[in-house]
mmCIF file of C-alpha atoms in Angstrom:
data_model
loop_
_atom_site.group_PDB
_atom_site.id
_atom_site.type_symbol
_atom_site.label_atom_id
_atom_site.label_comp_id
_atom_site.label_asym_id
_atom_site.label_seq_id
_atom_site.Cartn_x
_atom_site.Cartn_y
_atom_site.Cartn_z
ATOM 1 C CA UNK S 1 -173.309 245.184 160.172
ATOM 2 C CA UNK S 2 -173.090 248.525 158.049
ATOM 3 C CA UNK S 3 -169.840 248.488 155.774
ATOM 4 C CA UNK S 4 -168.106 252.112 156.444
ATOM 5 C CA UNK S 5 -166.988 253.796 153.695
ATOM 6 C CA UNK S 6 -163.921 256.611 154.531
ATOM 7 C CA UNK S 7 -164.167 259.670 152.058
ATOM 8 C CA UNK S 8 -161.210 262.312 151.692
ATOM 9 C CA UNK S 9 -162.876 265.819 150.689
ATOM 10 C CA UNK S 10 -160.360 268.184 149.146
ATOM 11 C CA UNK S 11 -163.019 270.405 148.181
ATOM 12 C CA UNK S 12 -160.667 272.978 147.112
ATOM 13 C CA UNK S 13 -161.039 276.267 145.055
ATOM 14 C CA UNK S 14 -163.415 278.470 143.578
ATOM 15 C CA UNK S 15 -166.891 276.557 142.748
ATOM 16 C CA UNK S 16 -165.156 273.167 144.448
ATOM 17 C CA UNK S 17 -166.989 273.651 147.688
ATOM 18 C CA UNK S 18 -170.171 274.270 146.258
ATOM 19 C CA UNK S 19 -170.583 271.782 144.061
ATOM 20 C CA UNK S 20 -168.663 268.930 145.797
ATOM 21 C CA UNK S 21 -171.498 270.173 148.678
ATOM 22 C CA UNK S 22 -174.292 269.006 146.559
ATOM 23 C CA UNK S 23 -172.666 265.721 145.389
ATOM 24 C CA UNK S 24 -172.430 264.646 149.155
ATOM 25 C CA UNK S 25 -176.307 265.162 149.937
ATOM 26 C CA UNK S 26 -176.599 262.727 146.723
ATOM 27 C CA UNK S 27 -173.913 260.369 148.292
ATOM 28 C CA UNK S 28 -175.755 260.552 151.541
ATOM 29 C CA UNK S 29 -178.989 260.004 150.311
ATOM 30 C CA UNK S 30 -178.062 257.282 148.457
ATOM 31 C CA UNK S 31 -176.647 255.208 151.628
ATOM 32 C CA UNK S 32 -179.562 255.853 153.638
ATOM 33 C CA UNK S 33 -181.785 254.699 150.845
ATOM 34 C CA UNK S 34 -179.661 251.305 150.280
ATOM 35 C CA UNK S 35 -179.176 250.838 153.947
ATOM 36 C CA UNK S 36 -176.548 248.505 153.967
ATOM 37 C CA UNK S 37 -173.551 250.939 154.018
ATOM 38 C CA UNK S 38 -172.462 254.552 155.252
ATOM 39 C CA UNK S 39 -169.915 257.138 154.358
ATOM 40 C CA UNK S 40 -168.014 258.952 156.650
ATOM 41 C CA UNK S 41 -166.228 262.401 154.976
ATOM 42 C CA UNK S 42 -163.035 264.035 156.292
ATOM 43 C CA UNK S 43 -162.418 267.531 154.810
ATOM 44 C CA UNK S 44 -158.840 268.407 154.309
ATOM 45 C CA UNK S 45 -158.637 271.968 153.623
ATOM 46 C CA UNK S 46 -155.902 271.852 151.000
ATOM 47 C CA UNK S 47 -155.559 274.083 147.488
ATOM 48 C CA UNK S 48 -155.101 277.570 146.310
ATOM 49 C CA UNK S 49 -155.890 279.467 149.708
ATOM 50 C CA UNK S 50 -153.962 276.581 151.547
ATOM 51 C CA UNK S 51 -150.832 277.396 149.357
ATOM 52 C CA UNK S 52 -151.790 281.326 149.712
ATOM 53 C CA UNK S 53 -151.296 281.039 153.796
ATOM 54 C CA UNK S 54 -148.400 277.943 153.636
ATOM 55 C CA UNK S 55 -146.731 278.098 150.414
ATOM 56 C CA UNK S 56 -147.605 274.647 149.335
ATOM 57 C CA UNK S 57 -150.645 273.173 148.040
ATOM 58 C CA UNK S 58 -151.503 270.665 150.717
ATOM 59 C CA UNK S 59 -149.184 269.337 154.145
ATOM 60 C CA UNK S 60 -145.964 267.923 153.851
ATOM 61 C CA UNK S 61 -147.428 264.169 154.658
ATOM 62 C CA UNK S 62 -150.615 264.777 152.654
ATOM 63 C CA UNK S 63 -149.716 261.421 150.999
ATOM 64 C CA UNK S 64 -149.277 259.541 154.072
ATOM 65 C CA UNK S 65 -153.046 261.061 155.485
ATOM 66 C CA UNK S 66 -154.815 260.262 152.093
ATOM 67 C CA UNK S 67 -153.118 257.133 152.030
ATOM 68 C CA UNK S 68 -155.780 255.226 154.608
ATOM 69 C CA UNK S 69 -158.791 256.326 152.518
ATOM 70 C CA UNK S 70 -160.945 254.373 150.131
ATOM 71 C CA UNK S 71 -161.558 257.069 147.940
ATOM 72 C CA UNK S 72 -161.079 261.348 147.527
ATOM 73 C CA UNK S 73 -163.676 263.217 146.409
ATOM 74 C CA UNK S 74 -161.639 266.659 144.604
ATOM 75 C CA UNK S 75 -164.001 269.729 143.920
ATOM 76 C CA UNK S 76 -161.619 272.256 142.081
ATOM 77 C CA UNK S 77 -157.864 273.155 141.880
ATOM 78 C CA UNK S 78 -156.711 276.574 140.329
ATOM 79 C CA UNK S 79 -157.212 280.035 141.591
ATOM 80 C CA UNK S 80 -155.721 283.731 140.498
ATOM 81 C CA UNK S 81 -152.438 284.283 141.728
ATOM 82 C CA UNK S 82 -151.427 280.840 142.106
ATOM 83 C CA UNK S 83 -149.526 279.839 138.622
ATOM 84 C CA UNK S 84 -151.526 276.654 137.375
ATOM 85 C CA UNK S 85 -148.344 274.290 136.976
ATOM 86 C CA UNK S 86 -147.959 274.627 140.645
ATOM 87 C CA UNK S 87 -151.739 273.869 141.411
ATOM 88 C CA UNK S 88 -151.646 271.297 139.280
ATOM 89 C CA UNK S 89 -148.601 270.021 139.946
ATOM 90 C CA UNK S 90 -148.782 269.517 143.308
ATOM 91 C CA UNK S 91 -151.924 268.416 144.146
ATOM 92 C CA UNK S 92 -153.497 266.882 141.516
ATOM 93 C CA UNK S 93 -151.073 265.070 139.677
ATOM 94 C CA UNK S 94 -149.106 264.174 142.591
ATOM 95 C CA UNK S 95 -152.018 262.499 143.647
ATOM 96 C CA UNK S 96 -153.198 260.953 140.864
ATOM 97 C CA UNK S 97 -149.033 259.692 140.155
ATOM 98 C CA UNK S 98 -148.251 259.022 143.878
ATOM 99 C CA UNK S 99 -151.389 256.828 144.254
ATOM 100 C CA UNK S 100 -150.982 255.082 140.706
ATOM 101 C CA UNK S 101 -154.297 256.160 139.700
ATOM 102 C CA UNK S 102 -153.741 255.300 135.939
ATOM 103 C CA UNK S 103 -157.358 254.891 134.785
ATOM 104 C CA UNK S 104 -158.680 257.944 133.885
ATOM 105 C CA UNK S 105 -162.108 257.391 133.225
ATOM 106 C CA UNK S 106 -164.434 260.081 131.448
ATOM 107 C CA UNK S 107 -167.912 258.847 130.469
ATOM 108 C CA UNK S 108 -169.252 261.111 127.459
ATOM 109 C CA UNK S 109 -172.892 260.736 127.340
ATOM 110 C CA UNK S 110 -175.685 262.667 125.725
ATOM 111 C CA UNK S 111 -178.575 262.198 128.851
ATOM 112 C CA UNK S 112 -182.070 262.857 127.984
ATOM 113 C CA UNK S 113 -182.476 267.067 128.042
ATOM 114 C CA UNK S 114 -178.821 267.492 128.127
ATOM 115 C CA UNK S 115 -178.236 270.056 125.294
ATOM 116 C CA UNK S 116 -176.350 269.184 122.373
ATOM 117 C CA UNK S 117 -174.872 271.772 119.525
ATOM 118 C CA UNK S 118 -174.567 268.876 117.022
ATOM 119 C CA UNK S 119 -177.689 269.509 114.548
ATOM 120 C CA UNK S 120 -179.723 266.478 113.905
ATOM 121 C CA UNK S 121 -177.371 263.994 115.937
ATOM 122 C CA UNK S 122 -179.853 261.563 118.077
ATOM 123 C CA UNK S 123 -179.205 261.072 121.938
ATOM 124 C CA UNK S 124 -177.579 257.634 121.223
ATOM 125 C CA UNK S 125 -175.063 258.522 118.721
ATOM 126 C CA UNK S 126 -173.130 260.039 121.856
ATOM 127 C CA UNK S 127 -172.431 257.474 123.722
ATOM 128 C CA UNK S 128 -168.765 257.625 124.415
ATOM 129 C CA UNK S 129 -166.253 255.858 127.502
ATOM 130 C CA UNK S 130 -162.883 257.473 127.446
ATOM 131 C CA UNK S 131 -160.367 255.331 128.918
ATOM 132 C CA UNK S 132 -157.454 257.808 129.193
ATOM 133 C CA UNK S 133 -153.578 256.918 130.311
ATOM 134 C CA UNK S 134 -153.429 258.610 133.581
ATOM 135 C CA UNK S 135 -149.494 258.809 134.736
ATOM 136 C CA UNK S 136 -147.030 259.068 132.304
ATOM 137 C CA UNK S 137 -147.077 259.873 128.738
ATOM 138 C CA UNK S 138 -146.980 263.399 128.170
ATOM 139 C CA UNK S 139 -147.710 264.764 131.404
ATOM 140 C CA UNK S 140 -144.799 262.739 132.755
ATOM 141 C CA UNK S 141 -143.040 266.147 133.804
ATOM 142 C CA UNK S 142 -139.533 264.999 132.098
ATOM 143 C CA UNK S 143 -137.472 267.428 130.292
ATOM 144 C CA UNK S 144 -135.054 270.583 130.377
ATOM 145 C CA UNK S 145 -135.343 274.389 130.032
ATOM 146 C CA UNK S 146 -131.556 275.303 128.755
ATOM 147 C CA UNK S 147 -129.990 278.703 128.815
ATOM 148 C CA UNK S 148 -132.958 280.045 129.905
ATOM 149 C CA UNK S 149 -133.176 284.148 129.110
ATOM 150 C CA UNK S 150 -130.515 283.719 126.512
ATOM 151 C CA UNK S 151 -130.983 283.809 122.646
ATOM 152 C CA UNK S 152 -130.001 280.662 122.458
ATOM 153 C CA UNK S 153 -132.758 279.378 125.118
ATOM 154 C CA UNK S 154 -134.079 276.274 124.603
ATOM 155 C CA UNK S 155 -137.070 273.986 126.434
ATOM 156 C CA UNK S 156 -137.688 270.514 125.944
ATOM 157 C CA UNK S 157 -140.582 268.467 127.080
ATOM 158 C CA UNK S 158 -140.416 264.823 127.297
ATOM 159 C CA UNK S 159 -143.057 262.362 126.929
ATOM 160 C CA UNK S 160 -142.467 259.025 128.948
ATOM 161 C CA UNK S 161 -144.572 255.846 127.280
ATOM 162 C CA UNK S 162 -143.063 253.166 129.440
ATOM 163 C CA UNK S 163 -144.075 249.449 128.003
ATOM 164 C CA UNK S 164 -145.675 248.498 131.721
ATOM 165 C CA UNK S 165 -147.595 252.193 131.536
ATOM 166 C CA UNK S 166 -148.722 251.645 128.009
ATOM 167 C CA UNK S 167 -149.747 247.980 127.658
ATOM 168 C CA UNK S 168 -151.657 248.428 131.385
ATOM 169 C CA UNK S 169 -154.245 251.023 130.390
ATOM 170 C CA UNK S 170 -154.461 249.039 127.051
ATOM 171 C CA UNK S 171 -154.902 245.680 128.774
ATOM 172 C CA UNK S 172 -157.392 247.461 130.812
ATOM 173 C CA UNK S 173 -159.471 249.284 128.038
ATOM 174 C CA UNK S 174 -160.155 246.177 126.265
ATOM 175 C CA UNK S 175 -160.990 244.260 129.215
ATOM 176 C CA UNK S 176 -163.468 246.998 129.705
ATOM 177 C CA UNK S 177 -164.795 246.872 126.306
ATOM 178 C CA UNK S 178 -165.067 242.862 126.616
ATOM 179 C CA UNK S 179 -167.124 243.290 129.624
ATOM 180 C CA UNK S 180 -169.417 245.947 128.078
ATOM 181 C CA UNK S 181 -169.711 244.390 124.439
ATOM 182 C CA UNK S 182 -168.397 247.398 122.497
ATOM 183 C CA UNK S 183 -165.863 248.203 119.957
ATOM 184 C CA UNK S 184 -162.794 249.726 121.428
ATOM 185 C CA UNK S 185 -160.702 252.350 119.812
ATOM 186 C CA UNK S 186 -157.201 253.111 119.591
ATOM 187 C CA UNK S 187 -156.568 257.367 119.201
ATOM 188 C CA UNK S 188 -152.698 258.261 118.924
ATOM 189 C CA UNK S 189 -150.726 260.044 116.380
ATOM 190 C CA UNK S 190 -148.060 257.547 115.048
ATOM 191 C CA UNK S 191 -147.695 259.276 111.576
ATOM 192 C CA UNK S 192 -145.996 262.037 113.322
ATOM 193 C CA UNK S 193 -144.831 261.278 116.924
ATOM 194 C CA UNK S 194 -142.404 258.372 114.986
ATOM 195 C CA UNK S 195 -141.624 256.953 118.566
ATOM 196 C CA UNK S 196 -144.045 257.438 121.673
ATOM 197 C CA UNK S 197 -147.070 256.655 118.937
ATOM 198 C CA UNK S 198 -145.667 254.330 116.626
ATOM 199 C CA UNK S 199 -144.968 252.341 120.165
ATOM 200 C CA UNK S 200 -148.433 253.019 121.147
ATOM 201 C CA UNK S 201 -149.917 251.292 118.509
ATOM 202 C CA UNK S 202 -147.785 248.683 118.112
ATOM 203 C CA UNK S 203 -148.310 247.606 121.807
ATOM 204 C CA UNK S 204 -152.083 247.681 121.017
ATOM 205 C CA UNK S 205 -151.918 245.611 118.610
ATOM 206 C CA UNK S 206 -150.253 243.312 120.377
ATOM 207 C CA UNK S 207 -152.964 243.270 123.049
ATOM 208 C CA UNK S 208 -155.506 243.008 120.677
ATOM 209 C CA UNK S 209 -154.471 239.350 119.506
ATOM 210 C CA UNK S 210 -155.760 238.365 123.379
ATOM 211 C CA UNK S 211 -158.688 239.868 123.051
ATOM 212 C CA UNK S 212 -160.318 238.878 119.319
ATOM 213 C CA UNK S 213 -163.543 239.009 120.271
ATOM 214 C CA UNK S 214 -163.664 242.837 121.128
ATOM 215 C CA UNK S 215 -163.730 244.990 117.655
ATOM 216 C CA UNK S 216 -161.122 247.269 116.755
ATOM 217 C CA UNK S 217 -160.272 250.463 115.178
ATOM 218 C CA UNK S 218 -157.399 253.265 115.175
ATOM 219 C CA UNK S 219 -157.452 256.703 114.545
ATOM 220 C CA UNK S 220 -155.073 258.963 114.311
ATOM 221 C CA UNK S 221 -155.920 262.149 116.999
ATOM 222 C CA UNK S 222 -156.659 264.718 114.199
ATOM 223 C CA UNK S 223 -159.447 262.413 112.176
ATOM 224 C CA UNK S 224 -160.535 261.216 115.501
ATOM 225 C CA UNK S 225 -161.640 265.282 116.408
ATOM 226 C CA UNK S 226 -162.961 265.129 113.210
ATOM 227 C CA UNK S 227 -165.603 262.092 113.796
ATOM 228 C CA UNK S 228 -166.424 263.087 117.301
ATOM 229 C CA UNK S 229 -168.367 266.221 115.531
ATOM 230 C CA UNK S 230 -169.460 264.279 112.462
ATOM 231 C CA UNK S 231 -169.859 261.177 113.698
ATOM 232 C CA UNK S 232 -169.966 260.683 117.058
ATOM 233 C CA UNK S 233 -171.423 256.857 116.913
ATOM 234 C CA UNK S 234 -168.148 255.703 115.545
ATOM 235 C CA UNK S 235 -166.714 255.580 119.341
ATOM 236 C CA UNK S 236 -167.835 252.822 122.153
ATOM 237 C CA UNK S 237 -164.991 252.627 124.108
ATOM 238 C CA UNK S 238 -162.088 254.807 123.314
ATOM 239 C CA UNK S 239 -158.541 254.335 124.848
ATOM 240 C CA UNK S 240 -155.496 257.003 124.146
ATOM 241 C CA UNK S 241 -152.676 258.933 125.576
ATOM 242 C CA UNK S 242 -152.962 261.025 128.816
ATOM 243 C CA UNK S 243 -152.549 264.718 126.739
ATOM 244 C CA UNK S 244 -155.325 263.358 123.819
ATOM 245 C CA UNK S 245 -157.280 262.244 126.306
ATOM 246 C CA UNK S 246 -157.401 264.886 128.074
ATOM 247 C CA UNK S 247 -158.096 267.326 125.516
ATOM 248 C CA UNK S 248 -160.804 264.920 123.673
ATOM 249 C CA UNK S 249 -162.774 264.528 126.096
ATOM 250 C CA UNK S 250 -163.404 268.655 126.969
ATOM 251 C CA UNK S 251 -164.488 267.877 123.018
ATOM 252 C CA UNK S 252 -167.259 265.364 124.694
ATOM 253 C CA UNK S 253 -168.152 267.331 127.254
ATOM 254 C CA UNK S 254 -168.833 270.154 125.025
ATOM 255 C CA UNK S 255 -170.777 267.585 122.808
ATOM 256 C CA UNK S 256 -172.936 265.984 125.883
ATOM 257 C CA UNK S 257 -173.684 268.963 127.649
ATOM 258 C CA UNK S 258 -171.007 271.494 128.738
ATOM 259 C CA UNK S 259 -168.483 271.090 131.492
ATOM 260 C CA UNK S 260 -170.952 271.517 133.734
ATOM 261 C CA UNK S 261 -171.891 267.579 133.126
ATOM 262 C CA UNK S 262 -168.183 266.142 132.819
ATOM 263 C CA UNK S 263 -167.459 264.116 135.268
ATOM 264 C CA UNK S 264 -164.112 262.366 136.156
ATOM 265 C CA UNK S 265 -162.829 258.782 137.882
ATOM 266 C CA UNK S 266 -158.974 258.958 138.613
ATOM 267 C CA UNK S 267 -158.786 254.941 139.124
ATOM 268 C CA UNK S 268 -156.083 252.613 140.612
ATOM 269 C CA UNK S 269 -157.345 249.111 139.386
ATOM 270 C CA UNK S 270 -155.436 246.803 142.086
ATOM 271 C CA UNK S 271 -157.366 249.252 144.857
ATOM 272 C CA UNK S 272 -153.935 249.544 146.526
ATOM 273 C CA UNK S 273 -154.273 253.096 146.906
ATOM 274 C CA UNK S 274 -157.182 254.960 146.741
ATOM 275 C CA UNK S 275 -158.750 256.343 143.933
ATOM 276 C CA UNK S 276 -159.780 259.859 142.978
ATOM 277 C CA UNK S 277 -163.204 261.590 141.861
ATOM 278 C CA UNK S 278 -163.957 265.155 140.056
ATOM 279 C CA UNK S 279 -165.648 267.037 138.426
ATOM 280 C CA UNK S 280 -163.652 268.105 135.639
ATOM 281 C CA UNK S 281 -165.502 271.578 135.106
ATOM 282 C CA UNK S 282 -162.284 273.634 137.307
ATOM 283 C CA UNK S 283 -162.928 276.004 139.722
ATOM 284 C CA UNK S 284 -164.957 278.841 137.751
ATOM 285 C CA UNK S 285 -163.227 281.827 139.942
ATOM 286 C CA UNK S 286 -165.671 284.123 138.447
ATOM 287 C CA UNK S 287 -169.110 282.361 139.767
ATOM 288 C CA UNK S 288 -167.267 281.299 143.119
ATOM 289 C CA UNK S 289 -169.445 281.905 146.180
ATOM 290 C CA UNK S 290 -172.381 283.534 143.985
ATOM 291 C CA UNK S 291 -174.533 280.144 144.872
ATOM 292 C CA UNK S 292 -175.437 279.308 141.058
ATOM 293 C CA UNK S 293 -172.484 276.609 140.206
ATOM 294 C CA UNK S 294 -173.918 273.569 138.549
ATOM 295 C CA UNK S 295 -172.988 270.850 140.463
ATOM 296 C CA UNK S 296 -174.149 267.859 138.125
ATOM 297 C CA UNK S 297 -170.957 266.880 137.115
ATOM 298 C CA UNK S 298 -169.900 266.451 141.233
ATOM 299 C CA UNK S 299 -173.145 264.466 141.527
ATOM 300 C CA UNK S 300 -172.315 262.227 138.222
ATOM 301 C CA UNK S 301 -168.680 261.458 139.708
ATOM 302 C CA UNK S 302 -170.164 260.448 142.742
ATOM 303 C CA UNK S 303 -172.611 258.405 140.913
ATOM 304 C CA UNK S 304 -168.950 257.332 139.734
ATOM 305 C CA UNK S 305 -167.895 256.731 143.405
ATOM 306 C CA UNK S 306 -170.940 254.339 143.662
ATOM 307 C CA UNK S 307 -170.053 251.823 140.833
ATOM 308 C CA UNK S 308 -166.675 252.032 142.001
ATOM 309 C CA UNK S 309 -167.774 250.375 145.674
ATOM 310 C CA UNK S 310 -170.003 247.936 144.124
ATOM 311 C CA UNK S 311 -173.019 249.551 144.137
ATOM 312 C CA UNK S 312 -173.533 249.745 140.534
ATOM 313 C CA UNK S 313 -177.912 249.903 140.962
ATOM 314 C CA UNK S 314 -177.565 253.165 142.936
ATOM 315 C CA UNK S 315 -174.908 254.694 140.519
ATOM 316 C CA UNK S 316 -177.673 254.112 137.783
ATOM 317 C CA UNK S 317 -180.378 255.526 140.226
ATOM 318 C CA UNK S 318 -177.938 259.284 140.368
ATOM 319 C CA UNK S 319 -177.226 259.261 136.724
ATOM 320 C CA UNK S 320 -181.466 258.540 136.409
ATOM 321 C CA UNK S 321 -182.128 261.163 138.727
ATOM 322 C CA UNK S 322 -179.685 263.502 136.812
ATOM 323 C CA UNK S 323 -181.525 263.360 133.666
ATOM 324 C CA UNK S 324 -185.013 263.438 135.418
ATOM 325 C CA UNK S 325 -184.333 266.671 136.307
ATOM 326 C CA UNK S 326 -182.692 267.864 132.823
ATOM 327 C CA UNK S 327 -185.964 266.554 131.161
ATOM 328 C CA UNK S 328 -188.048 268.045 133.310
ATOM 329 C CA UNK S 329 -186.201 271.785 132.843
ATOM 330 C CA UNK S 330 -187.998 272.891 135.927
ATOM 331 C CA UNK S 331 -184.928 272.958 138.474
ATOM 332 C CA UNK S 332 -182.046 274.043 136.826
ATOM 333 C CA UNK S 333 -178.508 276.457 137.260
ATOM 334 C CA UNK S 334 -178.189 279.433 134.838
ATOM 335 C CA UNK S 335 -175.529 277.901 132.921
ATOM 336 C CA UNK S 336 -178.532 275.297 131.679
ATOM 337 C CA UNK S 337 -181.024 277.951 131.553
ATOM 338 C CA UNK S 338 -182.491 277.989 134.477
ATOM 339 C CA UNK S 339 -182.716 279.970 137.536
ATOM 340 C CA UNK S 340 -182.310 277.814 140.325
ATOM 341 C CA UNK S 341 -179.387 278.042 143.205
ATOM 342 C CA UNK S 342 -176.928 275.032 143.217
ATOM 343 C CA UNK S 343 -178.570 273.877 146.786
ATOM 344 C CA UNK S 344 -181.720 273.848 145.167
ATOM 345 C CA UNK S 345 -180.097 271.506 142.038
ATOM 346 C CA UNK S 346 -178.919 269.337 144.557
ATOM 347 C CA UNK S 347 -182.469 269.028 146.744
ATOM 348 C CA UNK S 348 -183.878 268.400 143.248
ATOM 349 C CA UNK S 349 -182.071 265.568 142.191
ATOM 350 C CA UNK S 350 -181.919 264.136 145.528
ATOM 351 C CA UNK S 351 -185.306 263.755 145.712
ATOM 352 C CA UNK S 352 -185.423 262.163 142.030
ATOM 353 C CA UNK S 353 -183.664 259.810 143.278
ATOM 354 C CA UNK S 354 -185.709 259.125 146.531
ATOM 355 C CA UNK S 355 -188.781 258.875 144.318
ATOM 356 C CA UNK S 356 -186.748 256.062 141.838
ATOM 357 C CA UNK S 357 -185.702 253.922 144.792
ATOM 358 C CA UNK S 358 -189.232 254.186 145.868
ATOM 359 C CA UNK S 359 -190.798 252.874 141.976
ATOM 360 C CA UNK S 360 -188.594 250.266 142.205
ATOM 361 C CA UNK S 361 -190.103 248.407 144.828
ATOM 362 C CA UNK S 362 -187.947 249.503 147.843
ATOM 363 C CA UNK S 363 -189.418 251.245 150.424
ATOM 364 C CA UNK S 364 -188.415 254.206 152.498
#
């Protein structure tokens, strides 16, 4: 008997649709070809335009309907005319908060053809996995705006580093780096932030005494920018804060590729909720409908998706199928220097990956 997978599709604004269109075909094609599963998709038609017609981002009991899924699959969230605190605010982070989703998980890889604007770094030297805190820290949302419109106005913006949120994604990166044989490293910024970092690292090194087989270093955020350009090879595994993480790893994806390969996993570990999976490009208002969105980074987080149910020799076969097609530079979206229509991306690395599950010894 077939296990059934149940996929929520906020495909959202912009590009979302497009792109999120693309990494479905993949998703399907990759079931059929395994045989042992299926995925059924429910589209909820929640974001920008939602909020345009309702006045909120997505229905009052959106929680309680996402709730019974095993995973969402998020295209894009931001559009002109909605402010992007509110987009963001409440649908994607209350998501990612109400559903514990903690693990952020942002894979910066140099594939074979991907372009790179480092001079004379080799493929493997970027080889990154960004383990990023996911609900607290400075995106908590705690703080005040005082006397607001008067000379004396003042805003404050509080980050939250609780010791269960801090020493979980911890516990969790090096577990991850165990299991992968890498060096893990710490990024924070305890010379200056004398209380959430200085906590930060001190909890890590506490975790690292139960875990001394896995090596160690710690940055601090500026140096770490620093290395990523110069020496990219310094980072395996790389666990930090959710506002460092978030911007270091646009760093990555400008290093492996362009947005238009970053891909996102919004994990909750104990699967008690279901977890979350992007592309972390945004909605691109400007290309929106035009057809020629690249929609590699949809298809790498549902490669993403994949691992995440098990089926880690199909995740490989998208993410093979992916570069394939980079290599090849025949079938590609404008943004890569190509020509080609995002449908026609999508038919081309669908069929890569047809053709790999074929070589393999499977049949059709």
């Amino acid at each position: 008997m077939k296990k059934t997978w149940q996929i929520a599709v906020i495909a959202g604004d912009g590009i979302g649709p497009e792109v999120l269109r693309e990494g479905i075909k993949v998703l399907d094609t990759a079931a059929r070809l395994d045989g042992s599963f299926e995925l059924q998709f429910h589209d909820f038609p929640w974001g920008c335009e939602y909020y345009a017609k309702h006045g909120k981002m997505m229905d009052e009991d959106g929680m309680e309907q996402l709730r019974k899924f095993d995973a969402i699959y998020l295209g894009a969230v931001g559009y002109p005319g909605v402010p992007d605190h509110i987009s963001l605010w409440d649908l994607l982070l209350r998501i990612r908060k109400g559903f514990e989703q903690y693990v952020n998980i942002r894979p910066i890889k140099l594939l074979r053809g991907a372009p790179c604007p480092l001079a004379g770094v080799p493929r493997e030297a970027v080889d990154m996995l960004f383990i990023r805190e996911n609900s607290e820290g400075e995106y908590a949302g705690a703080g005040e705006w005082l006397f607001r419109g008067k000379p004396e106005e003042v805003v404050l913006q509080t980050g939250v580093f609780s010791r269960k949120g801090t020493e979980r994604i911890i516990r969790y990166a090096f577990a991850t780096a165990r299991e992968l044989g890498k060096s893990l490293t710490s990024i924070s910024k305890g010379n200056a932030l004398n209380y959430s970092m200085v906590f930060w690292d001190e909890v890590f090194a506490e975790v690292a005494k139960e875990y001394p087989d896995v090596p160690t270093h710690s940055y601090l955020v500026d140096a770490a920018s620093m290395f990523m350009i110069k020496e990219p090879q310094r980072f395996e595994v790389v666990v930090t804060s959710n506002l460092f993480g978030d911007i270091l790893t646009d760093l990555g994806a400008a290093i492996a590729g362009g947005l238009g390969l970053a891909a996102g996993a919004n994990i909750n570990p104990e699967r008690t909720y279901p977890s979350m999976f992007e592309p972390i490009h945004g909605s691109a208002p400007d290309i929106a409908g035009k057809g020629i969105a690249n929609p590699l980074a949809a298809i790498w987080s549902a490669s993403q998706m994949l691992e995440f149910f098990g089926y880690k020799h199909l995740a490989e076969l998208v993410l093979q199928g992916i570069e394939e097609t980079l290599v090849e530079h025949e079938v590609l979206t404008p943004d890569m220097g190509g020509t080609s229509a995002t449908a026609e991306l999508g038919d081309e690395v669908a069929g890569k990956i047809i053709r790999l599950f074929q070589q393999s010894g499977h049949i059709v």
